[in-house]
């Protein structure tokens, strides 16, 4: 899953991006509002973390423009402790949740999981197509009697497929979900991850559609 982090504070930005990567997200980090708006026009994210006090363009303005364009990506607004007005405005402008600085990274991760889940129309922390079930909190996949702990990237790949069962995802779409900007992608990285997942969960879990990409079956 790919997250856009919009934060001008170097220390907070670094801490959050390390925590997100550890939790199996691909992270792109921008440090001002203009850059944020421009990136949001061209890339697709599963969630956005938006600091409000930003150089060049205020966070609220970034959010207003985003929603005006009809982009419904889930957004968590990050505000200062005394920013009650900003929090209310943020929610009015279409933020899905907010966090007050300073915050615990574990709380950020829990809120992030919750909004991504709600956005995907899944209320439970388990994502399943009936054949394979993914626990988003523990990163474990259940298939038949097997319970396997997935690597960060295996998790991101299976998660992308399970969010849209019955839909073929092409290599480029999967790579986009798994890797951030600064990460180099080996040409066979997706094949390698699929191979690993099939070894853990059985060959039938992920289908290869020759020349098009990969999919998991729709729930019966
Ligand atoms: Ca700031």
PDB file of N, CA and C in Angstrom, residues 44-145:
ATOM      1  N   UNK A  44      -1.585   7.740  -7.558  1.00  0.00           N
ATOM      2  CA  UNK A  44      -2.694   7.201  -6.772  1.00  0.00           C
ATOM      3  C   UNK A  44      -2.160   6.665  -5.448  1.00  0.00           C
ATOM      4  N   UNK A  45      -2.831   7.023  -4.360  1.00  0.00           N
ATOM      5  CA  UNK A  45      -2.422   6.560  -3.035  1.00  0.00           C
ATOM      6  C   UNK A  45      -3.573   5.876  -2.329  1.00  0.00           C
ATOM      7  N   UNK A  46      -3.218   5.024  -1.350  1.00  0.00           N
ATOM      8  CA  UNK A  46      -4.260   4.372  -0.569  1.00  0.00           C
ATOM      9  C   UNK A  46      -4.647   5.227   0.642  1.00  0.00           C
ATOM     10  N   UNK A  47      -3.755   6.160   1.006  1.00  0.00           N
ATOM     11  CA  UNK A  47      -4.079   7.103   2.077  1.00  0.00           C
ATOM     12  C   UNK A  47      -3.081   8.254   2.065  1.00  0.00           C
ATOM     13  N   UNK A  48      -3.497   9.392   2.665  1.00  0.00           N
ATOM     14  CA  UNK A  48      -2.639  10.575   2.742  1.00  0.00           C
ATOM     15  C   UNK A  48      -2.567  11.034   4.195  1.00  0.00           C
ATOM     16  N   UNK A  49      -1.335  11.333   4.644  1.00  0.00           N
ATOM     17  CA  UNK A  49      -1.149  11.954   5.958  1.00  0.00           C
ATOM     18  C   UNK A  49      -0.785  13.403   5.706  1.00  0.00           C
ATOM     19  N   UNK A  50      -1.601  14.301   6.196  1.00  0.00           N
ATOM     20  CA  UNK A  50      -1.469  15.718   5.822  1.00  0.00           C
ATOM     21  C   UNK A  50      -1.259  16.604   7.036  1.00  0.00           C
ATOM     22  N   UNK A  51      -0.052  17.160   7.147  1.00  0.00           N
ATOM     23  CA  UNK A  51       0.207  18.188   8.149  1.00  0.00           C
ATOM     24  C   UNK A  51      -0.459  19.467   7.645  1.00  0.00           C
ATOM     25  N   UNK A  52      -0.983  20.297   8.559  1.00  0.00           N
ATOM     26  CA  UNK A  52      -1.695  21.494   8.084  1.00  0.00           C
ATOM     27  C   UNK A  52      -0.779  22.699   7.924  1.00  0.00           C
ATOM     28  N   UNK A  53       0.175  22.875   8.836  1.00  0.00           N
ATOM     29  CA  UNK A  53       1.087  24.013   8.738  1.00  0.00           C
ATOM     30  C   UNK A  53       2.212  23.689   7.773  1.00  0.00           C
ATOM     31  N   UNK A  54       2.033  24.114   6.507  1.00  0.00           N
ATOM     32  CA  UNK A  54       3.020  23.757   5.473  1.00  0.00           C
ATOM     33  C   UNK A  54       3.497  24.991   4.739  1.00  0.00           C
ATOM     34  N   UNK A  55       4.751  25.000   4.269  1.00  0.00           N
ATOM     35  CA  UNK A  55       5.200  26.097   3.425  1.00  0.00           C
ATOM     36  C   UNK A  55       4.531  26.070   2.045  1.00  0.00           C
ATOM     37  N   UNK A  56       4.487  27.201   1.398  1.00  0.00           N
ATOM     38  CA  UNK A  56       4.020  27.399   0.010  1.00  0.00           C
ATOM     39  C   UNK A  56       2.504  27.262  -0.166  1.00  0.00           C
ATOM     40  N   UNK A  57       1.906  26.232   0.403  1.00  0.00           N
ATOM     41  CA  UNK A  57       0.447  26.139   0.342  1.00  0.00           C
ATOM     42  C   UNK A  57      -0.026  25.435   1.606  1.00  0.00           C
ATOM     43  N   UNK A  58      -0.950  26.072   2.298  1.00  0.00           N
ATOM     44  CA  UNK A  58      -1.489  25.542   3.541  1.00  0.00           C
ATOM     45  C   UNK A  58      -2.124  24.156   3.343  1.00  0.00           C
ATOM     46  N   UNK A  59      -2.015  23.306   4.377  1.00  0.00           N
ATOM     47  CA  UNK A  59      -2.569  21.962   4.282  1.00  0.00           C
ATOM     48  C   UNK A  59      -4.067  21.950   3.997  1.00  0.00           C
ATOM     49  N   UNK A  60      -4.797  22.897   4.607  1.00  0.00           N
ATOM     50  CA  UNK A  60      -6.246  22.949   4.372  1.00  0.00           C
ATOM     51  C   UNK A  60      -6.553  23.240   2.908  1.00  0.00           C
ATOM     52  N   UNK A  61      -5.725  24.092   2.306  1.00  0.00           N
ATOM     53  CA  UNK A  61      -5.913  24.434   0.893  1.00  0.00           C
ATOM     54  C   UNK A  61      -5.606  23.219   0.005  1.00  0.00           C
ATOM     55  N   UNK A  62      -4.584  22.451   0.399  1.00  0.00           N
ATOM     56  CA  UNK A  62      -4.259  21.215  -0.331  1.00  0.00           C
ATOM     57  C   UNK A  62      -5.480  20.283  -0.298  1.00  0.00           C
ATOM     58  N   UNK A  63      -6.078  20.160   0.890  1.00  0.00           N
ATOM     59  CA  UNK A  63      -7.227  19.274   1.070  1.00  0.00           C
ATOM     60  C   UNK A  63      -8.439  19.771   0.275  1.00  0.00           C
ATOM     61  N   UNK A  64      -8.680  21.081   0.343  1.00  0.00           N
ATOM     62  CA  UNK A  64      -9.829  21.668  -0.359  1.00  0.00           C
ATOM     63  C   UNK A  64      -9.731  21.398  -1.863  1.00  0.00           C
ATOM     64  N   UNK A  65      -8.540  21.634  -2.416  1.00  0.00           N
ATOM     65  CA  UNK A  65      -8.347  21.414  -3.853  1.00  0.00           C
ATOM     66  C   UNK A  65      -8.507  19.947  -4.237  1.00  0.00           C
ATOM     67  N   UNK A  66      -7.979  19.076  -3.360  1.00  0.00           N
ATOM     68  CA  UNK A  66      -8.053  17.633  -3.611  1.00  0.00           C
ATOM     69  C   UNK A  66      -9.511  17.187  -3.725  1.00  0.00           C
ATOM     70  N   UNK A  67     -10.333  17.607  -2.766  1.00  0.00           N
ATOM     71  CA  UNK A  67     -11.736  17.186  -2.765  1.00  0.00           C
ATOM     72  C   UNK A  67     -12.507  17.857  -3.897  1.00  0.00           C
ATOM     73  N   UNK A  68     -12.125  19.095  -4.207  1.00  0.00           N
ATOM     74  CA  UNK A  68     -12.777  19.822  -5.299  1.00  0.00           C
ATOM     75  C   UNK A  68     -12.611  19.070  -6.624  1.00  0.00           C
ATOM     76  N   UNK A  69     -11.461  18.396  -6.750  1.00  0.00           N
ATOM     77  CA  UNK A  69     -11.204  17.638  -7.978  1.00  0.00           C
ATOM     78  C   UNK A  69     -11.882  16.271  -7.942  1.00  0.00           C
ATOM     79  N   UNK A  70     -12.586  15.982  -6.829  1.00  0.00           N
ATOM     80  CA  UNK A  70     -13.313  14.711  -6.750  1.00  0.00           C
ATOM     81  C   UNK A  70     -12.458  13.545  -6.291  1.00  0.00           C
ATOM     82  N   UNK A  71     -11.234  13.830  -5.820  1.00  0.00           N
ATOM     83  CA  UNK A  71     -10.361  12.771  -5.321  1.00  0.00           C
ATOM     84  C   UNK A  71     -10.792  12.381  -3.900  1.00  0.00           C
ATOM     85  N   UNK A  72     -11.165  11.114  -3.718  1.00  0.00           N
ATOM     86  CA  UNK A  72     -11.730  10.673  -2.438  1.00  0.00           C
ATOM     87  C   UNK A  72     -10.735   9.889  -1.586  1.00  0.00           C
ATOM     88  N   UNK A  73      -9.446   9.937  -1.929  1.00  0.00           N
ATOM     89  CA  UNK A  73      -8.435   9.207  -1.143  1.00  0.00           C
ATOM     90  C   UNK A  73      -8.593   9.546   0.358  1.00  0.00           C
ATOM     91  N   UNK A  74      -8.527   8.530   1.237  1.00  0.00           N
ATOM     92  CA  UNK A  74      -8.651   8.828   2.668  1.00  0.00           C
ATOM     93  C   UNK A  74      -7.510   9.722   3.163  1.00  0.00           C
ATOM     94  N   UNK A  75      -7.860  10.738   3.954  1.00  0.00           N
ATOM     95  CA  UNK A  75      -6.870  11.694   4.448  1.00  0.00           C
ATOM     96  C   UNK A  75      -6.935  11.775   5.975  1.00  0.00           C
ATOM     97  N   UNK A  76      -5.768  11.633   6.610  1.00  0.00           N
ATOM     98  CA  UNK A  76      -5.656  11.921   8.049  1.00  0.00           C
ATOM     99  C   UNK A  76      -4.903  13.238   8.192  1.00  0.00           C
ATOM    100  N   UNK A  77      -5.556  14.189   8.859  1.00  0.00           N
ATOM    101  CA  UNK A  77      -4.952  15.495   9.069  1.00  0.00           C
ATOM    102  C   UNK A  77      -4.139  15.465  10.363  1.00  0.00           C
ATOM    103  N   UNK A  78      -2.949  16.069  10.323  1.00  0.00           N
ATOM    104  CA  UNK A  78      -2.095  16.144  11.514  1.00  0.00           C
ATOM    105  C   UNK A  78      -2.032  17.598  11.956  1.00  0.00           C
ATOM    106  N   UNK A  79      -2.472  17.877  13.193  1.00  0.00           N
ATOM    107  CA  UNK A  79      -2.523  19.272  13.640  1.00  0.00           C
ATOM    108  C   UNK A  79      -1.811  19.472  14.971  1.00  0.00           C
ATOM    109  N   UNK A  80      -1.566  20.748  15.283  1.00  0.00           N
ATOM    110  CA  UNK A  80      -0.980  21.102  16.567  1.00  0.00           C
ATOM    111  C   UNK A  80      -2.046  21.002  17.653  1.00  0.00           C
ATOM    112  N   UNK A  81      -1.584  20.888  18.905  1.00  0.00           N
ATOM    113  CA  UNK A  81      -2.498  20.673  20.022  1.00  0.00           C
ATOM    114  C   UNK A  81      -3.558  21.777  20.137  1.00  0.00           C
ATOM    115  N   UNK A  82      -3.174  23.016  19.848  1.00  0.00           N
ATOM    116  CA  UNK A  82      -4.122  24.125  20.034  1.00  0.00           C
ATOM    117  C   UNK A  82      -4.935  24.410  18.752  1.00  0.00           C
ATOM    118  N   UNK A  83      -4.839  23.526  17.795  1.00  0.00           N
ATOM    119  CA  UNK A  83      -5.481  23.831  16.511  1.00  0.00           C
ATOM    120  C   UNK A  83      -6.905  23.316  16.366  1.00  0.00           C
ATOM    121  N   UNK A  84      -7.753  23.599  17.382  1.00  0.00           N
ATOM    122  CA  UNK A  84      -9.127  23.076  17.337  1.00  0.00           C
ATOM    123  C   UNK A  84      -9.859  23.547  16.075  1.00  0.00           C
ATOM    124  N   UNK A  85      -9.734  24.834  15.775  1.00  0.00           N
ATOM    125  CA  UNK A  85     -10.411  25.382  14.586  1.00  0.00           C
ATOM    126  C   UNK A  85      -9.955  24.671  13.316  1.00  0.00           C
ATOM    127  N   UNK A  86      -8.630  24.436  13.261  1.00  0.00           N
ATOM    128  CA  UNK A  86      -8.077  23.756  12.081  1.00  0.00           C
ATOM    129  C   UNK A  86      -8.620  22.338  11.944  1.00  0.00           C
ATOM    130  N   UNK A  87      -8.761  21.661  13.100  1.00  0.00           N
ATOM    131  CA  UNK A  87      -9.271  20.287  13.044  1.00  0.00           C
ATOM    132  C   UNK A  87     -10.699  20.268  12.512  1.00  0.00           C
ATOM    133  N   UNK A  88     -11.509  21.226  13.016  1.00  0.00           N
ATOM    134  CA  UNK A  88     -12.909  21.291  12.573  1.00  0.00           C
ATOM    135  C   UNK A  88     -12.947  21.603  11.079  1.00  0.00           C
ATOM    136  N   UNK A  89     -12.145  22.590  10.669  1.00  0.00           N
ATOM    137  CA  UNK A  89     -12.098  22.934   9.239  1.00  0.00           C
ATOM    138  C   UNK A  89     -11.661  21.742   8.411  1.00  0.00           C
ATOM    139  N   UNK A  90     -10.644  21.043   8.918  1.00  0.00           N
ATOM    140  CA  UNK A  90     -10.126  19.878   8.198  1.00  0.00           C
ATOM    141  C   UNK A  90     -11.226  18.848   7.956  1.00  0.00           C
ATOM    142  N   UNK A  91     -11.997  18.563   9.003  1.00  0.00           N
ATOM    143  CA  UNK A  91     -13.075  17.577   8.864  1.00  0.00           C
ATOM    144  C   UNK A  91     -14.147  18.112   7.916  1.00  0.00           C
ATOM    145  N   UNK A  92     -14.428  19.415   8.034  1.00  0.00           N
ATOM    146  CA  UNK A  92     -15.419  20.023   7.126  1.00  0.00           C
ATOM    147  C   UNK A  92     -14.944  19.978   5.675  1.00  0.00           C
ATOM    148  N   UNK A  93     -13.647  20.093   5.483  1.00  0.00           N
ATOM    149  CA  UNK A  93     -13.088  20.093   4.124  1.00  0.00           C
ATOM    150  C   UNK A  93     -12.950  18.677   3.563  1.00  0.00           C
ATOM    151  N   UNK A  94     -13.301  17.681   4.368  1.00  0.00           N
ATOM    152  CA  UNK A  94     -13.304  16.321   3.816  1.00  0.00           C
ATOM    153  C   UNK A  94     -12.188  15.416   4.318  1.00  0.00           C
ATOM    154  N   UNK A  95     -11.557  15.777   5.465  1.00  0.00           N
ATOM    155  CA  UNK A  95     -10.590  14.844   6.058  1.00  0.00           C
ATOM    156  C   UNK A  95     -11.372  13.687   6.679  1.00  0.00           C
ATOM    157  N   UNK A  96     -10.756  12.515   6.749  1.00  0.00           N
ATOM    158  CA  UNK A  96     -11.443  11.344   7.283  1.00  0.00           C
ATOM    159  C   UNK A  96     -11.163  11.155   8.763  1.00  0.00           C
ATOM    160  N   UNK A  97     -10.047  11.706   9.221  1.00  0.00           N
ATOM    161  CA  UNK A  97      -9.677  11.541  10.621  1.00  0.00           C
ATOM    162  C   UNK A  97      -8.580  12.571  10.906  1.00  0.00           C
ATOM    163  N   UNK A  98      -8.244  12.734  12.189  1.00  0.00           N
ATOM    164  CA  UNK A  98      -7.128  13.618  12.499  1.00  0.00           C
ATOM    165  C   UNK A  98      -6.319  13.098  13.665  1.00  0.00           C
ATOM    166  N   UNK A  99      -5.099  13.595  13.754  1.00  0.00           N
ATOM    167  CA  UNK A  99      -4.203  13.246  14.852  1.00  0.00           C
ATOM    168  C   UNK A  99      -3.609  14.538  15.386  1.00  0.00           C
ATOM    169  N   UNK A 100      -3.450  14.607  16.709  1.00  0.00           N
ATOM    170  CA  UNK A 100      -2.891  15.801  17.330  1.00  0.00           C
ATOM    171  C   UNK A 100      -1.432  15.538  17.686  1.00  0.00           C
ATOM    172  N   UNK A 101      -0.554  16.479  17.308  1.00  0.00           N
ATOM    173  CA  UNK A 101       0.866  16.365  17.669  1.00  0.00           C
ATOM    174  C   UNK A 101       1.050  16.687  19.138  1.00  0.00           C
ATOM    175  N   UNK A 102       1.931  16.060  19.901  1.00  0.00           N
ATOM    176  CA  UNK A 102       2.692  14.882  19.461  1.00  0.00           C
ATOM    177  C   UNK A 102       1.818  13.627  19.561  1.00  0.00           C
ATOM    178  N   UNK A 103       2.019  12.685  18.646  1.00  0.00           N
ATOM    179  CA  UNK A 103       1.188  11.485  18.678  1.00  0.00           C
ATOM    180  C   UNK A 103       2.071  10.242  18.741  1.00  0.00           C
ATOM    181  N   UNK A 104       1.485   9.163  19.205  1.00  0.00           N
ATOM    182  CA  UNK A 104       2.185   7.883  19.215  1.00  0.00           C
ATOM    183  C   UNK A 104       2.097   7.266  17.829  1.00  0.00           C
ATOM    184  N   UNK A 105       3.214   6.740  17.347  1.00  0.00           N
ATOM    185  CA  UNK A 105       3.210   6.128  16.019  1.00  0.00           C
ATOM    186  C   UNK A 105       2.224   4.962  15.948  1.00  0.00           C
ATOM    187  N   UNK A 106       2.088   4.239  17.080  1.00  0.00           N
ATOM    188  CA  UNK A 106       1.164   3.092  17.076  1.00  0.00           C
ATOM    189  C   UNK A 106      -0.277   3.551  16.841  1.00  0.00           C
ATOM    190  N   UNK A 107      -0.611   4.736  17.369  1.00  0.00           N
ATOM    191  CA  UNK A 107      -1.958   5.262  17.141  1.00  0.00           C
ATOM    192  C   UNK A 107      -2.127   5.672  15.679  1.00  0.00           C
ATOM    193  N   UNK A 108      -1.106   6.313  15.142  1.00  0.00           N
ATOM    194  CA  UNK A 108      -1.149   6.674  13.723  1.00  0.00           C
ATOM    195  C   UNK A 108      -1.395   5.436  12.853  1.00  0.00           C
ATOM    196  N   UNK A 109      -0.663   4.365  13.139  1.00  0.00           N
ATOM    197  CA  UNK A 109      -0.796   3.152  12.323  1.00  0.00           C
ATOM    198  C   UNK A 109      -2.193   2.546  12.454  1.00  0.00           C
ATOM    199  N   UNK A 110      -2.736   2.559  13.671  1.00  0.00           N
ATOM    200  CA  UNK A 110      -4.078   2.004  13.882  1.00  0.00           C
ATOM    201  C   UNK A 110      -5.119   2.826  13.118  1.00  0.00           C
ATOM    202  N   UNK A 111      -4.989   4.146  13.176  1.00  0.00           N
ATOM    203  CA  UNK A 111      -5.951   5.003  12.467  1.00  0.00           C
ATOM    204  C   UNK A 111      -5.832   4.832  10.959  1.00  0.00           C
ATOM    205  N   UNK A 112      -4.607   4.663  10.520  1.00  0.00           N
ATOM    206  CA  UNK A 112      -4.359   4.461   9.088  1.00  0.00           C
ATOM    207  C   UNK A 112      -5.015   3.156   8.622  1.00  0.00           C
ATOM    208  N   UNK A 113      -4.814   2.088   9.371  1.00  0.00           N
ATOM    209  CA  UNK A 113      -5.447   0.810   9.011  1.00  0.00           C
ATOM    210  C   UNK A 113      -6.967   0.972   8.955  1.00  0.00           C
ATOM    211  N   UNK A 114      -7.495   1.702   9.947  1.00  0.00           N
ATOM    212  CA  UNK A 114      -8.953   1.855  10.020  1.00  0.00           C
ATOM    213  C   UNK A 114      -9.498   2.618   8.811  1.00  0.00           C
ATOM    214  N   UNK A 115      -8.852   3.718   8.420  1.00  0.00           N
ATOM    215  CA  UNK A 115      -9.434   4.480   7.294  1.00  0.00           C
ATOM    216  C   UNK A 115      -9.242   3.751   5.969  1.00  0.00           C
ATOM    217  N   UNK A 116      -8.147   3.013   5.828  1.00  0.00           N
ATOM    218  CA  UNK A 116      -7.953   2.257   4.584  1.00  0.00           C
ATOM    219  C   UNK A 116      -9.017   1.160   4.495  1.00  0.00           C
ATOM    220  N   UNK A 117      -9.282   0.518   5.626  1.00  0.00           N
ATOM    221  CA  UNK A 117     -10.319  -0.509   5.683  1.00  0.00           C
ATOM    222  C   UNK A 117     -11.684   0.059   5.343  1.00  0.00           C
ATOM    223  N   UNK A 118     -12.038   1.161   5.985  1.00  0.00           N
ATOM    224  CA  UNK A 118     -13.356   1.753   5.741  1.00  0.00           C
ATOM    225  C   UNK A 118     -13.493   2.141   4.277  1.00  0.00           C
ATOM    226  N   UNK A 119     -12.419   2.673   3.732  1.00  0.00           N
ATOM    227  CA  UNK A 119     -12.445   3.116   2.346  1.00  0.00           C
ATOM    228  C   UNK A 119     -12.633   1.937   1.397  1.00  0.00           C
ATOM    229  N   UNK A 120     -12.025   0.798   1.749  1.00  0.00           N
ATOM    230  CA  UNK A 120     -12.167  -0.400   0.930  1.00  0.00           C
ATOM    231  C   UNK A 120     -13.507  -1.100   1.165  1.00  0.00           C
ATOM    232  N   UNK A 121     -14.343  -0.525   2.032  1.00  0.00           N
ATOM    233  CA  UNK A 121     -15.659  -1.102   2.283  1.00  0.00           C
ATOM    234  C   UNK A 121     -15.610  -2.323   3.187  1.00  0.00           C
ATOM    235  N   UNK A 122     -14.495  -2.521   3.859  1.00  0.00           N
ATOM    236  CA  UNK A 122     -14.358  -3.667   4.760  1.00  0.00           C
ATOM    237  C   UNK A 122     -14.320  -3.146   6.187  1.00  0.00           C
ATOM    238  N   UNK A 123     -15.271  -3.563   7.001  1.00  0.00           N
ATOM    239  CA  UNK A 123     -15.310  -3.072   8.375  1.00  0.00           C
ATOM    240  C   UNK A 123     -14.371  -3.868   9.274  1.00  0.00           C
ATOM    241  N   UNK A 124     -14.125  -5.141   8.920  1.00  0.00           N
ATOM    242  CA  UNK A 124     -13.295  -5.980   9.773  1.00  0.00           C
ATOM    243  C   UNK A 124     -11.824  -5.799   9.443  1.00  0.00           C
ATOM    244  N   UNK A 125     -10.931  -6.050  10.422  1.00  0.00           N
ATOM    245  CA  UNK A 125      -9.502  -5.942  10.136  1.00  0.00           C
ATOM    246  C   UNK A 125      -9.020  -7.089   9.263  1.00  0.00           C
ATOM    247  N   UNK A 126      -9.923  -8.025   8.967  1.00  0.00           N
ATOM    248  CA  UNK A 126      -9.552  -9.147   8.112  1.00  0.00           C
ATOM    249  C   UNK A 126     -10.031  -8.886   6.691  1.00  0.00           C
ATOM    250  N   UNK A 127      -9.166  -9.138   5.751  1.00  0.00           N
ATOM    251  CA  UNK A 127      -9.501  -8.958   4.345  1.00  0.00           C
ATOM    252  C   UNK A 127      -9.509 -10.356   3.736  1.00  0.00           C
ATOM    253  N   UNK A 128     -10.614 -10.734   3.092  1.00  0.00           N
ATOM    254  CA  UNK A 128     -10.707 -12.118   2.632  1.00  0.00           C
ATOM    255  C   UNK A 128     -11.503 -12.249   1.344  1.00  0.00           C
ATOM    256  N   UNK A 129     -11.139 -13.227   0.556  1.00  0.00           N
ATOM    257  CA  UNK A 129     -11.979 -13.550  -0.611  1.00  0.00           C
ATOM    258  C   UNK A 129     -12.591 -14.949  -0.436  1.00  0.00           C
ATOM    259  N   UNK A 130     -12.549 -15.444   0.804  1.00  0.00           N
ATOM    260  CA  UNK A 130     -13.112 -16.757   1.074  1.00  0.00           C
ATOM    261  C   UNK A 130     -12.068 -17.859   0.979  1.00  0.00           C
ATOM    262  N   UNK A 131     -11.034 -17.615   0.233  1.00  0.00           N
ATOM    263  CA  UNK A 131      -9.994 -18.614   0.032  1.00  0.00           C
ATOM    264  C   UNK A 131      -8.780 -18.289   0.899  1.00  0.00           C
ATOM    265  N   UNK A 132      -8.399 -17.019   0.845  1.00  0.00           N
ATOM    266  CA  UNK A 132      -7.270 -16.577   1.661  1.00  0.00           C
ATOM    267  C   UNK A 132      -7.726 -15.360   2.474  1.00  0.00           C
ATOM    268  N   UNK A 133      -7.283 -15.316   3.731  1.00  0.00           N
ATOM    269  CA  UNK A 133      -7.675 -14.232   4.626  1.00  0.00           C
ATOM    270  C   UNK A 133      -6.425 -13.540   5.146  1.00  0.00           C
ATOM    271  N   UNK A 134      -6.447 -12.226   5.070  1.00  0.00           N
ATOM    272  CA  UNK A 134      -5.274 -11.454   5.473  1.00  0.00           C
ATOM    273  C   UNK A 134      -5.620 -10.650   6.713  1.00  0.00           C
ATOM    274  N   UNK A 135      -4.834 -10.817   7.760  1.00  0.00           N
ATOM    275  CA  UNK A 135      -5.021 -10.029   8.972  1.00  0.00           C
ATOM    276  C   UNK A 135      -4.138  -8.786   8.864  1.00  0.00           C
ATOM    277  N   UNK A 136      -4.796  -7.623   8.752  1.00  0.00           N
ATOM    278  CA  UNK A 136      -4.037  -6.398   8.490  1.00  0.00           C
ATOM    279  C   UNK A 136      -3.277  -5.902   9.703  1.00  0.00           C
ATOM    280  N   UNK A 137      -3.681  -6.358  10.882  1.00  0.00           N
ATOM    281  CA  UNK A 137      -2.994  -5.911  12.089  1.00  0.00           C
ATOM    282  C   UNK A 137      -1.718  -6.715  12.336  1.00  0.00           C
ATOM    283  N   UNK A 138      -1.758  -8.019  12.026  1.00  0.00           N
ATOM    284  CA  UNK A 138      -0.603  -8.865  12.342  1.00  0.00           C
ATOM    285  C   UNK A 138       0.239  -9.212  11.113  1.00  0.00           C
ATOM    286  N   UNK A 139      -0.319  -8.943   9.906  1.00  0.00           N
ATOM    287  CA  UNK A 139       0.344  -9.270   8.650  1.00  0.00           C
ATOM    288  C   UNK A 139       0.388 -10.778   8.399  1.00  0.00           C
ATOM    289  N   UNK A 140      -0.546 -11.513   9.019  1.00  0.00           N
ATOM    290  CA  UNK A 140      -0.614 -12.961   8.807  1.00  0.00           C
ATOM    291  C   UNK A 140      -1.642 -13.289   7.731  1.00  0.00           C
ATOM    292  N   UNK A 141      -1.313 -14.280   6.921  1.00  0.00           N
ATOM    293  CA  UNK A 141      -2.261 -14.768   5.920  1.00  0.00           C
ATOM    294  C   UNK A 141      -2.707 -16.169   6.320  1.00  0.00           C
ATOM    295  N   UNK A 142      -4.007 -16.400   6.233  1.00  0.00           N
ATOM    296  CA  UNK A 142      -4.578 -17.712   6.544  1.00  0.00           C
ATOM    297  C   UNK A 142      -5.117 -18.317   5.258  1.00  0.00           C
ATOM    298  N   UNK A 143      -4.715 -19.562   5.010  1.00  0.00           N
ATOM    299  CA  UNK A 143      -5.214 -20.236   3.824  1.00  0.00           C
ATOM    300  C   UNK A 143      -5.341 -21.710   4.177  1.00  0.00           C
ATOM    301  N   UNK A 144      -6.565 -22.236   4.205  1.00  0.00           N
ATOM    302  CA  UNK A 144      -6.762 -23.596   4.679  1.00  0.00           C
ATOM    303  C   UNK A 144      -6.258 -23.687   6.115  1.00  0.00           C
ATOM    304  N   UNK A 145      -5.383 -24.635   6.373  1.00  0.00           N
ATOM    305  CA  UNK A 145      -4.843 -24.788   7.723  1.00  0.00           C
ATOM    306  C   UNK A 145      -3.572 -23.968   7.926  1.00  0.00           C
TER     307      UNK A 145
END
